[in-house]
mmCIF file of C-alpha atoms in Angstrom:
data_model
loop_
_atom_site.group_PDB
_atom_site.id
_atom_site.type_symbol
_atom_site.label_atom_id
_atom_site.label_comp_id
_atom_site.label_asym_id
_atom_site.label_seq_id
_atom_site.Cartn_x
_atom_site.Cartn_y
_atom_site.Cartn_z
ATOM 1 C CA UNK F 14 -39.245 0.045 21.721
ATOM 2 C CA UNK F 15 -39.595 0.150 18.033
ATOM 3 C CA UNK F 16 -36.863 -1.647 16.539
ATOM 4 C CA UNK F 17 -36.473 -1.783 12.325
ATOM 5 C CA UNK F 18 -33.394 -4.262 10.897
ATOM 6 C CA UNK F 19 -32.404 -3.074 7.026
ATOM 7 C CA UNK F 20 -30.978 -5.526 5.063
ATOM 8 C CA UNK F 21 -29.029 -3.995 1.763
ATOM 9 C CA UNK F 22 -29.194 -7.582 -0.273
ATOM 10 C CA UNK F 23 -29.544 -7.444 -4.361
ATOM 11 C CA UNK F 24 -33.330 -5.447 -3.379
ATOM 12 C CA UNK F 25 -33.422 -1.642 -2.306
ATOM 13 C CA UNK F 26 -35.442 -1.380 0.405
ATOM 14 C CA UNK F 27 -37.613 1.154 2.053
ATOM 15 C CA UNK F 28 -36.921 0.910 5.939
ATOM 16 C CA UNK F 29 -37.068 3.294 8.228
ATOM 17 C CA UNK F 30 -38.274 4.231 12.037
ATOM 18 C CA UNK F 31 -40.799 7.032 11.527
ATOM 19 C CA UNK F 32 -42.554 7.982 15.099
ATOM 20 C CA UNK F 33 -45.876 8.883 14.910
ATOM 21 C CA UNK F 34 -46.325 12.546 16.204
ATOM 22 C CA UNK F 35 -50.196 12.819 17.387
ATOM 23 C CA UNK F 36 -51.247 16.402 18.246
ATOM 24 C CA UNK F 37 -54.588 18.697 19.558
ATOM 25 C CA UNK F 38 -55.188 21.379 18.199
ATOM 26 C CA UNK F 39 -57.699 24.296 19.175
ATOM 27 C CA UNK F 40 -58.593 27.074 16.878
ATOM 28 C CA UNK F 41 -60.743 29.966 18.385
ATOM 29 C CA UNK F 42 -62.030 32.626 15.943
ATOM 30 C CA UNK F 43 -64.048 35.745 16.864
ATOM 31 C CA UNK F 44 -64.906 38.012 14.095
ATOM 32 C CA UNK F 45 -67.405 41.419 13.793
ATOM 33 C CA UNK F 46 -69.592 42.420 10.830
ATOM 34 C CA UNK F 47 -68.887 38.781 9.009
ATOM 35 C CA UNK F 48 -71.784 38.418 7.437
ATOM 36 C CA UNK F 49 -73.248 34.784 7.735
ATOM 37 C CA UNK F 50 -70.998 33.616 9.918
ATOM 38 C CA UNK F 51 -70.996 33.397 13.517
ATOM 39 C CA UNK F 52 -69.279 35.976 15.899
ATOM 40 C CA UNK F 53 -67.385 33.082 17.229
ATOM 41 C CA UNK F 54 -66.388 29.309 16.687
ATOM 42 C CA UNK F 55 -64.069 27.548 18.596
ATOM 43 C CA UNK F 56 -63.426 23.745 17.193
ATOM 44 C CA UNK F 57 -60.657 20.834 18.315
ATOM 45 C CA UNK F 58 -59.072 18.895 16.316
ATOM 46 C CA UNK F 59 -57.037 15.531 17.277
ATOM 47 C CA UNK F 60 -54.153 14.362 14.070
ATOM 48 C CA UNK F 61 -56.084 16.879 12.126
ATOM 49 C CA UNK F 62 -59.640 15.247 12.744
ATOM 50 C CA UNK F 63 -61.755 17.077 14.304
ATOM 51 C CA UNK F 64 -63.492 15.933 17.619
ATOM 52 C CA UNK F 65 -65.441 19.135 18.479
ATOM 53 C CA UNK F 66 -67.432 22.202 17.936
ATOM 54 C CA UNK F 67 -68.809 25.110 19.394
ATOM 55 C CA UNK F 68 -70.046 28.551 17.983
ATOM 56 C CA UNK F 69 -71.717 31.443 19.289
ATOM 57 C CA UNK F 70 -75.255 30.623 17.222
ATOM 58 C CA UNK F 71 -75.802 27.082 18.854
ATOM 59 C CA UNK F 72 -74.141 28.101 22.049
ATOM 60 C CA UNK F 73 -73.265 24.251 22.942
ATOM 61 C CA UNK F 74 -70.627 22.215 22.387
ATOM 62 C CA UNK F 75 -70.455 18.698 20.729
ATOM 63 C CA UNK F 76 -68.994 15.984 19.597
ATOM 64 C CA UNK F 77 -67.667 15.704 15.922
ATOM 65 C CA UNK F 78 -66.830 12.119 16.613
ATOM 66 C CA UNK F 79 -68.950 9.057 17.470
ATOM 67 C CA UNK F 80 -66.101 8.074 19.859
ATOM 68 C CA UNK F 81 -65.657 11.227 21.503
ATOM 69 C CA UNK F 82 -68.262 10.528 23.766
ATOM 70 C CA UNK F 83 -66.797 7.670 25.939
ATOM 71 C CA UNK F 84 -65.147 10.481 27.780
ATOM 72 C CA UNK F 85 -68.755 11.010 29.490
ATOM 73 C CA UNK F 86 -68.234 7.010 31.038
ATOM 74 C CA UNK F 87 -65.524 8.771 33.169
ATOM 75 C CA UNK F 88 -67.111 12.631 33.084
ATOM 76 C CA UNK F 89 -71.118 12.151 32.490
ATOM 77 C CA UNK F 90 -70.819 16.292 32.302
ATOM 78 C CA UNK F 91 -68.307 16.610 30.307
ATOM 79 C CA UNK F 92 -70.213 18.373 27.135
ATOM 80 C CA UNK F 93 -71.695 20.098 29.688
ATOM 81 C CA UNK F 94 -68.900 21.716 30.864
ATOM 82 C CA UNK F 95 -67.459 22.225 27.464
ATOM 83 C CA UNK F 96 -70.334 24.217 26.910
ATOM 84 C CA UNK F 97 -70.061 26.424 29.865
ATOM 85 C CA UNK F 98 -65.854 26.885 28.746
ATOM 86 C CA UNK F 99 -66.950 27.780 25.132
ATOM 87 C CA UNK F 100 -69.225 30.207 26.537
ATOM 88 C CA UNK F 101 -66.886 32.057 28.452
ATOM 89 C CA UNK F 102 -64.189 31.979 26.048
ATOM 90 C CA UNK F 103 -66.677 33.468 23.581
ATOM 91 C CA UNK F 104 -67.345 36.399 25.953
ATOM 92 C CA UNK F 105 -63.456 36.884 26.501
ATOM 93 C CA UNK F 106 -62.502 36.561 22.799
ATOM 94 C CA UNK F 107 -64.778 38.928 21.601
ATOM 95 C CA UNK F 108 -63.823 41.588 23.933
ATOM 96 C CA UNK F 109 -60.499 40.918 22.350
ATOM 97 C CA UNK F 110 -61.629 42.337 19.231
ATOM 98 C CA UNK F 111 -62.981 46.019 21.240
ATOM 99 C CA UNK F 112 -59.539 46.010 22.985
ATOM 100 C CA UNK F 113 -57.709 45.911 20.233
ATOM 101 C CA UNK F 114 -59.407 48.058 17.842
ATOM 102 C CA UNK F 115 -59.000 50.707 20.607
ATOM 103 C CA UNK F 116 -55.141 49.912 20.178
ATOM 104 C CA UNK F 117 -55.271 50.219 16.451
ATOM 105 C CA UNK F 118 -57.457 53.051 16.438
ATOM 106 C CA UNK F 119 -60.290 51.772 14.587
ATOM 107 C CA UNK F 120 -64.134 52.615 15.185
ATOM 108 C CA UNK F 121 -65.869 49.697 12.759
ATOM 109 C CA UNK F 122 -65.534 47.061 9.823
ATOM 110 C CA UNK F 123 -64.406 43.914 9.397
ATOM 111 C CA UNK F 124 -62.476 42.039 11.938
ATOM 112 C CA UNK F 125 -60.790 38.785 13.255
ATOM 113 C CA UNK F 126 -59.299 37.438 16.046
ATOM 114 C CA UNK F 127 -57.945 34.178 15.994
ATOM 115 C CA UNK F 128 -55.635 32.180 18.683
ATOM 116 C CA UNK F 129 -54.646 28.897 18.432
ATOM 117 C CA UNK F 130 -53.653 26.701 20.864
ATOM 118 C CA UNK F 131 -52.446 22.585 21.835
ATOM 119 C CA UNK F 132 -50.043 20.205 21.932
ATOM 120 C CA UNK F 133 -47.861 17.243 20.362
ATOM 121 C CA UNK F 134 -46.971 14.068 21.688
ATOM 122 C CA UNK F 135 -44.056 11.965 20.107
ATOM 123 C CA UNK F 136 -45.078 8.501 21.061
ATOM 124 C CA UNK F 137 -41.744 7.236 20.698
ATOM 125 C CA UNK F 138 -40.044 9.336 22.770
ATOM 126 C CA UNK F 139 -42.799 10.949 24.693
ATOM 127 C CA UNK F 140 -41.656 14.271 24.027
ATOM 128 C CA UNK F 141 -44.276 16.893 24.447
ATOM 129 C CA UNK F 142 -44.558 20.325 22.762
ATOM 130 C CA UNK F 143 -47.243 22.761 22.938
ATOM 131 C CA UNK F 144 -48.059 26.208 21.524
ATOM 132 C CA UNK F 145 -50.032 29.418 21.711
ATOM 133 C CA UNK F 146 -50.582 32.085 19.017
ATOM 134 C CA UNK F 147 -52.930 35.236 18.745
ATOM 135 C CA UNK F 148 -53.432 36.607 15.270
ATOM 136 C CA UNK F 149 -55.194 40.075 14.306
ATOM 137 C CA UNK F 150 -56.684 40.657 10.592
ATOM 138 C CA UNK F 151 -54.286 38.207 9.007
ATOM 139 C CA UNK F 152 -51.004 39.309 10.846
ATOM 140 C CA UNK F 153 -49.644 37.337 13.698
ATOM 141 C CA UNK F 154 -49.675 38.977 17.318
ATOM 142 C CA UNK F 155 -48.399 37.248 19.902
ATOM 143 C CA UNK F 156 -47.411 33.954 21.017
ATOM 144 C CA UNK F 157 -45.739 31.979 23.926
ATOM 145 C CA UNK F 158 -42.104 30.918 23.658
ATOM 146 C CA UNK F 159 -42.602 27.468 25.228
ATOM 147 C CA UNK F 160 -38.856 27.005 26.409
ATOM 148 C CA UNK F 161 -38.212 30.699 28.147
ATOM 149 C CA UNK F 162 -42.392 30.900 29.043
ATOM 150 C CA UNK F 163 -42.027 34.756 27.853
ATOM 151 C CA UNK F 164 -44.464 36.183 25.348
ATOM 152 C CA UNK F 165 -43.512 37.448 21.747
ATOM 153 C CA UNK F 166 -45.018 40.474 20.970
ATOM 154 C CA UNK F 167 -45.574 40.777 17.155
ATOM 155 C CA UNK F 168 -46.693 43.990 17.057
ATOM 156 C CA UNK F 169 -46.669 47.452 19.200
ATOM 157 C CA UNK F 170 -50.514 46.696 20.142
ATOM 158 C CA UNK F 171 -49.715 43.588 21.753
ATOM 159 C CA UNK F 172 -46.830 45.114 23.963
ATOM 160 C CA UNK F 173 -49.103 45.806 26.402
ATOM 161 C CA UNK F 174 -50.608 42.704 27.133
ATOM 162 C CA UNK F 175 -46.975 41.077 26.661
ATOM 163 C CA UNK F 176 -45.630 43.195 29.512
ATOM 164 C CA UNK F 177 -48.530 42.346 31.771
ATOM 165 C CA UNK F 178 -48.760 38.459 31.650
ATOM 166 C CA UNK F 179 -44.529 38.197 31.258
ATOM 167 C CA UNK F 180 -45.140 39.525 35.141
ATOM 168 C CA UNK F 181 -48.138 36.935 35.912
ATOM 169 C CA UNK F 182 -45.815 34.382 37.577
ATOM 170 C CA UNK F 183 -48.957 32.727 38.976
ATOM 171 C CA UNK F 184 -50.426 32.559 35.351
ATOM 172 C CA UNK F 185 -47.214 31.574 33.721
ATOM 173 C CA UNK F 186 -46.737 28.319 36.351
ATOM 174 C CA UNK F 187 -50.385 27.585 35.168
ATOM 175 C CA UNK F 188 -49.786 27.576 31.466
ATOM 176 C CA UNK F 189 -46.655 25.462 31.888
ATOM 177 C CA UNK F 190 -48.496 23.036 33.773
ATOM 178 C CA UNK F 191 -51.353 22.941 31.366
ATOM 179 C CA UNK F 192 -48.944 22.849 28.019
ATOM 180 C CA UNK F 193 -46.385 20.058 30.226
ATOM 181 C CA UNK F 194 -49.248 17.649 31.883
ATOM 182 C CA UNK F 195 -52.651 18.491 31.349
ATOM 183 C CA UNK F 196 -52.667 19.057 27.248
ATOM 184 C CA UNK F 197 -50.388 15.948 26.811
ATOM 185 C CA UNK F 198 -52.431 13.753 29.254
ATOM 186 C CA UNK F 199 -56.198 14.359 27.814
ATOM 187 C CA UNK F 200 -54.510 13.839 23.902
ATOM 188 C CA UNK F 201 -53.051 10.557 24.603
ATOM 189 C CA UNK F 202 -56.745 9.929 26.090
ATOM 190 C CA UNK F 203 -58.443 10.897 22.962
ATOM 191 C CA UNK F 204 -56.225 9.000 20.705
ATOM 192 C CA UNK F 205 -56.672 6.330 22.986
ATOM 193 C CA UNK F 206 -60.831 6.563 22.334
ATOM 194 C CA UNK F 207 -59.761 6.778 18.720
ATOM 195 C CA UNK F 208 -57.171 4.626 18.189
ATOM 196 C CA UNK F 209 -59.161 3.033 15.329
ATOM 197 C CA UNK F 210 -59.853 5.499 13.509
ATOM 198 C CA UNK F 211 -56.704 7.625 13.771
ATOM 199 C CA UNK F 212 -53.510 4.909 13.978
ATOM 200 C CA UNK F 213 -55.425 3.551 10.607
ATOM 201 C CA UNK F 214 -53.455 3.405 7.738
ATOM 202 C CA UNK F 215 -54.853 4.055 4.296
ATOM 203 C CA UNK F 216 -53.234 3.412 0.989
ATOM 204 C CA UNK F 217 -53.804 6.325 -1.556
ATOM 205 C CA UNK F 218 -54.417 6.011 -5.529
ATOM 206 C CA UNK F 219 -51.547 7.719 -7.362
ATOM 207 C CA UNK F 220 -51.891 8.916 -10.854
ATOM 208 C CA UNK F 221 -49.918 10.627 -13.017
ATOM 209 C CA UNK F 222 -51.266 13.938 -14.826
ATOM 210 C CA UNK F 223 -49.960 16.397 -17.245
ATOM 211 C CA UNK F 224 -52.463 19.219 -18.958
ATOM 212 C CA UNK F 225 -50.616 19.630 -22.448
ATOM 213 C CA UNK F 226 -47.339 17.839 -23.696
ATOM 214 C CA UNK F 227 -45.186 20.551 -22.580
ATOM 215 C CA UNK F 228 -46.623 20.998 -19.582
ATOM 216 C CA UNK F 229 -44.662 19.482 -16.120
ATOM 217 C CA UNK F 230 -45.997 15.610 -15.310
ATOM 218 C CA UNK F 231 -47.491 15.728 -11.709
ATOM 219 C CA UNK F 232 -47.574 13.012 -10.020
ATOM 220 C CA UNK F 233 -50.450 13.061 -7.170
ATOM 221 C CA UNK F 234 -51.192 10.462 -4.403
ATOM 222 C CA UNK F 235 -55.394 10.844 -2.857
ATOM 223 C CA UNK F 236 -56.840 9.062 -0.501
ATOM 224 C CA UNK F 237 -53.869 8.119 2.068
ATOM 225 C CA UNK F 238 -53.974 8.845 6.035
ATOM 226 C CA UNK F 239 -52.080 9.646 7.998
ATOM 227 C CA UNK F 240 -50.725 12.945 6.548
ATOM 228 C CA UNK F 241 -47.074 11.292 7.924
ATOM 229 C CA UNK F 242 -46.276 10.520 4.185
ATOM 230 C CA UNK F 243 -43.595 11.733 1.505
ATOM 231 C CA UNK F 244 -44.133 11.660 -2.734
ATOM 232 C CA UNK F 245 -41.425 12.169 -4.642
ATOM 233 C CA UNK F 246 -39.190 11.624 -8.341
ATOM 234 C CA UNK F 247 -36.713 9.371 -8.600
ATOM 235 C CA UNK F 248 -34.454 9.394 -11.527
ATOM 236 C CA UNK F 249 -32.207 6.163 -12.651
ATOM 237 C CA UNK F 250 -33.124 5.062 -9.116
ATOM 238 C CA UNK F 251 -31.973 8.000 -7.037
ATOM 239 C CA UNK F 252 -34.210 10.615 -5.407
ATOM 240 C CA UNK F 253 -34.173 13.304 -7.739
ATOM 241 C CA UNK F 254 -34.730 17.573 -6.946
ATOM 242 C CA UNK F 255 -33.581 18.646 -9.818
ATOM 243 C CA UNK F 256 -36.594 20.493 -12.372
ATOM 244 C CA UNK F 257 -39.522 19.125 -9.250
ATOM 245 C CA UNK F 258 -41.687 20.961 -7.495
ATOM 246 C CA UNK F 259 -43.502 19.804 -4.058
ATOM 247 C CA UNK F 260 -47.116 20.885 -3.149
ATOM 248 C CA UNK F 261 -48.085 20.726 0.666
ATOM 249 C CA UNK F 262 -50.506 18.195 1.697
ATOM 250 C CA UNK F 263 -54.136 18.905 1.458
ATOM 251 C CA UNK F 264 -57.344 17.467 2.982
ATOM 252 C CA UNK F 265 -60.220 15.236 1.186
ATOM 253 C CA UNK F 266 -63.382 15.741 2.403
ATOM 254 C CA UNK F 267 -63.345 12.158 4.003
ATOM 255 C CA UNK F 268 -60.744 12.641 6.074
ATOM 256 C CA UNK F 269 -57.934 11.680 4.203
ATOM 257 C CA UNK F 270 -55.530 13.546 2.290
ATOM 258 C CA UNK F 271 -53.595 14.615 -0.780
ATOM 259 C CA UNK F 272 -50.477 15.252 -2.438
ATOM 260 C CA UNK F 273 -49.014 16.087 -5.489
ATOM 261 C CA UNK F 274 -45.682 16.687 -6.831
ATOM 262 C CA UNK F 275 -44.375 18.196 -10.011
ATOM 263 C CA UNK F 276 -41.759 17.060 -12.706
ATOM 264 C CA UNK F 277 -40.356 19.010 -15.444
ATOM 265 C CA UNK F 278 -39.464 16.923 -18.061
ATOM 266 C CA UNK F 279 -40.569 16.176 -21.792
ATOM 267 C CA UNK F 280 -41.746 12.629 -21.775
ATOM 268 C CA UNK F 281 -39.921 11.302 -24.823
ATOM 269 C CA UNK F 282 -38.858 7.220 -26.067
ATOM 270 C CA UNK F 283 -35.293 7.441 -24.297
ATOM 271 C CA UNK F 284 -36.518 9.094 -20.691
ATOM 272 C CA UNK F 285 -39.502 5.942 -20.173
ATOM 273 C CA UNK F 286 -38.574 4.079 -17.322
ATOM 274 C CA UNK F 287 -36.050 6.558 -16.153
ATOM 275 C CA UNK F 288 -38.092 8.596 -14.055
ATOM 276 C CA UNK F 289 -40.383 6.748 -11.360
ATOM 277 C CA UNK F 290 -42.898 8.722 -8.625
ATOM 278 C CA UNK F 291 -42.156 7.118 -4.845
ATOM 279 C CA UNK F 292 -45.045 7.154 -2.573
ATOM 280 C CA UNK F 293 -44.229 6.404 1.247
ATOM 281 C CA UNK F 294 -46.696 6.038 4.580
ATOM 282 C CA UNK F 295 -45.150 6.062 8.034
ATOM 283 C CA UNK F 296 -45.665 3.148 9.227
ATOM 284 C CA UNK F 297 -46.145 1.235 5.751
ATOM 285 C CA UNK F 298 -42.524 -0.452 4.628
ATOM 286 C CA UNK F 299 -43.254 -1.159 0.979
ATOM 287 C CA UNK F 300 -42.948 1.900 -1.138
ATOM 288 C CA UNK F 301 -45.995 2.193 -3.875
ATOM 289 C CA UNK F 302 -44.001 3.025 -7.092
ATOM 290 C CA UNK F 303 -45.312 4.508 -10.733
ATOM 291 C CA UNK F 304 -43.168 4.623 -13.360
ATOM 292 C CA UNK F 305 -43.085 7.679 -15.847
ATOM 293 C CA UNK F 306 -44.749 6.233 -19.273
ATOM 294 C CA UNK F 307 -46.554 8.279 -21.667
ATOM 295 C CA UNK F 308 -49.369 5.682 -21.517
ATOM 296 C CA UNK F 309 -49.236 5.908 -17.925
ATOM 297 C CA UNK F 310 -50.164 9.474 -18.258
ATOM 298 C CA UNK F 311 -53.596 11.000 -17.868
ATOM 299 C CA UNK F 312 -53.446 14.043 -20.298
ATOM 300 C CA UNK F 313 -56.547 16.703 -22.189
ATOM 301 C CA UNK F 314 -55.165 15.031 -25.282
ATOM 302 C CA UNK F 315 -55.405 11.252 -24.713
ATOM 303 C CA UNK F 316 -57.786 11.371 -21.240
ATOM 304 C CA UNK F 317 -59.563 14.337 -20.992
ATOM 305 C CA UNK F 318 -62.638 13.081 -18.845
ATOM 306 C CA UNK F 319 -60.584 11.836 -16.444
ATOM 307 C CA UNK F 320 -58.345 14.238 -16.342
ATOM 308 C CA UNK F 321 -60.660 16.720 -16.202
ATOM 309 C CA UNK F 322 -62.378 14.943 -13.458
ATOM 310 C CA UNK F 323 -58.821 14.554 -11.221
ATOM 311 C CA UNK F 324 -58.288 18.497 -11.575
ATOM 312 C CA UNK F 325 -61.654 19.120 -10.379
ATOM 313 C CA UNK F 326 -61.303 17.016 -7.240
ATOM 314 C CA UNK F 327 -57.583 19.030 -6.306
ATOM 315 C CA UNK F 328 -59.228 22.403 -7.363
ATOM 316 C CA UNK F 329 -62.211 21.683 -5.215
ATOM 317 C CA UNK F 330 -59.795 20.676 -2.315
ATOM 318 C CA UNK F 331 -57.504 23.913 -2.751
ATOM 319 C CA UNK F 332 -60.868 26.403 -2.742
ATOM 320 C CA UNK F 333 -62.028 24.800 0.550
ATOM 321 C CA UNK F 334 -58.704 24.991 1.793
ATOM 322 C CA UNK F 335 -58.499 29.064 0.818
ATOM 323 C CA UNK F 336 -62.022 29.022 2.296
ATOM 324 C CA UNK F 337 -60.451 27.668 5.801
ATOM 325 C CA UNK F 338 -57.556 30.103 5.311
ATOM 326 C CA UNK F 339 -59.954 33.446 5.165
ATOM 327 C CA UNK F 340 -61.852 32.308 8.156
ATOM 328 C CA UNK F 341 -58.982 31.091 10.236
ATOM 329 C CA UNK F 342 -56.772 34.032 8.958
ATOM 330 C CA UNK F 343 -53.670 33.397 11.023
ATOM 331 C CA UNK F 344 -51.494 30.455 9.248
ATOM 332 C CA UNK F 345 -50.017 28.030 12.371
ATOM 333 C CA UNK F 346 -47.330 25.801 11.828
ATOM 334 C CA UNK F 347 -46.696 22.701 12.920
ATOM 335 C CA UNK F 348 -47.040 21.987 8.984
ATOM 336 C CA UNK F 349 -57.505 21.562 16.999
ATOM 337 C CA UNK F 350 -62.634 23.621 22.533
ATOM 338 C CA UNK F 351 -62.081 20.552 24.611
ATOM 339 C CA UNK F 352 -59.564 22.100 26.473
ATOM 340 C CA UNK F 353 -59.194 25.599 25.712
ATOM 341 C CA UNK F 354 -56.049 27.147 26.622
ATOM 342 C CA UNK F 355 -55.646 24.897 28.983
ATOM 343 C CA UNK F 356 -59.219 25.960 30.220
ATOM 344 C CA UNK F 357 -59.904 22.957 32.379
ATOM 345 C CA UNK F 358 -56.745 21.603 34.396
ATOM 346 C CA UNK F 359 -58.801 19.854 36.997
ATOM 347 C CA UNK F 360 -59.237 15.987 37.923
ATOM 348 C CA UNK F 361 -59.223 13.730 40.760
ATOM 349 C CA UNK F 362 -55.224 13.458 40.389
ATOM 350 C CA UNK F 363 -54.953 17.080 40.515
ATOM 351 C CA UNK F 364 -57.188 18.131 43.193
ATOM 352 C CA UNK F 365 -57.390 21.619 41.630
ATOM 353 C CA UNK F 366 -60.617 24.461 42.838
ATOM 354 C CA UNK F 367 -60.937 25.909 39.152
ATOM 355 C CA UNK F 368 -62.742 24.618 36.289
ATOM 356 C CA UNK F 369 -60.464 26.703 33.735
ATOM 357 C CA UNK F 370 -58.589 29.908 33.901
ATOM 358 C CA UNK F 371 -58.730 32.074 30.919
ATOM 359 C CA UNK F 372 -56.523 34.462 29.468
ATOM 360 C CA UNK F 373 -58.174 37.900 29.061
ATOM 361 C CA UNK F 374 -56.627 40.631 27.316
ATOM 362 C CA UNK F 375 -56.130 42.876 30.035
ATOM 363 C CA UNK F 376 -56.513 40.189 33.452
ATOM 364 C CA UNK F 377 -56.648 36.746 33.747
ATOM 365 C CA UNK F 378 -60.052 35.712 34.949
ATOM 366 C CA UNK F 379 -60.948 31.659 36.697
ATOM 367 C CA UNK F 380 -63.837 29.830 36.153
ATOM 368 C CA UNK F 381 -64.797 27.738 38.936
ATOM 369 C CA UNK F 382 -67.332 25.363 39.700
#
């Protein structure tokens, strides 16, 4: 039991109890007439890093992380049967797309299904939750309701598959077993194989960045993991929201990730030292702290290479990001195929016949071994 004591002496301290919240994540995408791209991709991701890949041009699933494969100590044919799961997901997935062009009417072009799928474990607490979302062309479809186990029909074209698997008790008791024990139990053993790598905690670089002198001072953090972490103004020593603007966190390309935050103020003699930029990391109980001073400031007038150079590297982040966003067109909220939709719910303990049952869009079809 995590226990924190906050003393209020003639110091302001940063204390708090912030559990860390680990979570899987699936993301399966099947798309026609993308050009370059493959018809399907299914990849995992464990706290947002991303342990494995399949896709309808390799046809095999692997590893994205070195320490992925101690699984096969307890499983030698593990990838192997990842493999044979992303392969029939890829044939059910993409018959998604010819079902439900049929429901929209449609006889060609561009389309994309995407589902999502996982869980989150609070290690404090060890409160589970899981999820399960469909999306068509950019507009959500359907998902699970994880406390009434109905399905949410977004729109009229899911209705009929809603209708169907709300009446598929057999199904239903599946995917609450899968979202309940199995999900939970195979992410605490991947953060387990991981634990160095993703209960790490990196300190970021903050700087403090304004275009032209009227333009709002943005303070941004890079290079910090875990995304658990909060930036923020402070004014005269109080958190301030008044004239700031937050930016969602985004990804670096090694893994770690960035934040910025925006302050609307002209920096003038009497407002130095007033305003200060709070960085804080769960699990971290110092604060990192950057004061507002104009020579503080990276700016075009008095620092243009680096400036220039800092806006590059967030501009660079945000296209990949949009990238991600028009391949994986349905946006899931929190704010990653080992186990696909719960596709494998067998081991010893559970002394189940199927490898993984899959959700189709008209039946629900079992793989078995």
């Amino acid at each position: 039991m995590k226990l924190c004591l906050c003393l209020l002496l003639e110091v302001q301290m940063h204390c708090s109890v912030v559990p860390v919240i680990h979570t899987l994540k699936y993301f399966h995408t099947a798309s026609s007439q993308v050009p370059n791209f493959p018809e399907f991709v299914s990849v995992g991701y464990v706290d947002e890093v991303q342990i494995v890949r399949y896709d309808s041009n390799s046809r095999k699933a692997e590893p994205k992380q070195d320490w992925m494969n101690q699984i096969t100590v307890e499983d030698p044919r593990y990838w192997e049967t990842q493999t044979e799961i992303g392969v029939f997901n890829e044939l059910v997935i993409k018959n998604g797309i010819e079902v439900l062009m049929k429901r929209y009417n449609q006889t060609g072009g561009v389309h994309i299904v995407q589902k999502m799928t996982g869980c989150e474990w609070n290690d404090e607490t060890d409160e589970v939750k899981g999820w399960y979302q469909l999306g068509y062309d950019g507009e959500d479809l359907m998902s699970l309701d994880m406390k009434t186990w109905t399905w949410t029909a977004s729109r009229q074209q899911a209705f009929p598959s809603k209708l169907k698997w709300d009446q598929d008790k057999l199904l239903l008791e599946y995917i609450k077993y899968y979202y309940t024990e199995e999900c939970p139990y195979y992410l605490k053993k991947y953060v387990n194989y991981g634990k160095e790598v993703l209960m790490r905690t990196e300190l970021p670089e903050v700087f403090l960045l304004q275009k032209t002198p009227s333009s709002p001072v943005s303070c941004m953090a890079t290079g910090f993991y875990p995304d658990t972490a909060d930036l923020f103004w402070r004014k005269d020593g109080e958190r301030t929201f008044e004239d700031v603007e937050h930016e969602e966190i985004f990804p670096n390309h090694d893994g770690t990730f960035q934040l910025s935050v925006h302050l609307k103020v002209e920096v003038m003699a009497d407002v130095e030292g007033m305003y200060e930029c709070v960085f804080q990391l769960s699990g971290v109980k110092e604060d990192l702290v950057t004061k507002l001073e104009r020579r503080s400031i990276l700016s075009n007038a008095s620092h243009g290479d680096n400036l220039s150079v800092a806006l590059f590297s967030t501009a660079a982040v945000i296209a990949v990001a949009a990238l991600l966003a028009a391949i994986f067109v349905v946006r899931c909220h929190r704010n990653r195929p080992a186990r696909q939709d719960g596709a494998e719910i067998s081991k010893s303990e559970t002394q189940q016949p199927a490898l993984g049952c899959f959700v189709h869009w008209n039946t629900e079809r079992c793989l078995h071994r």
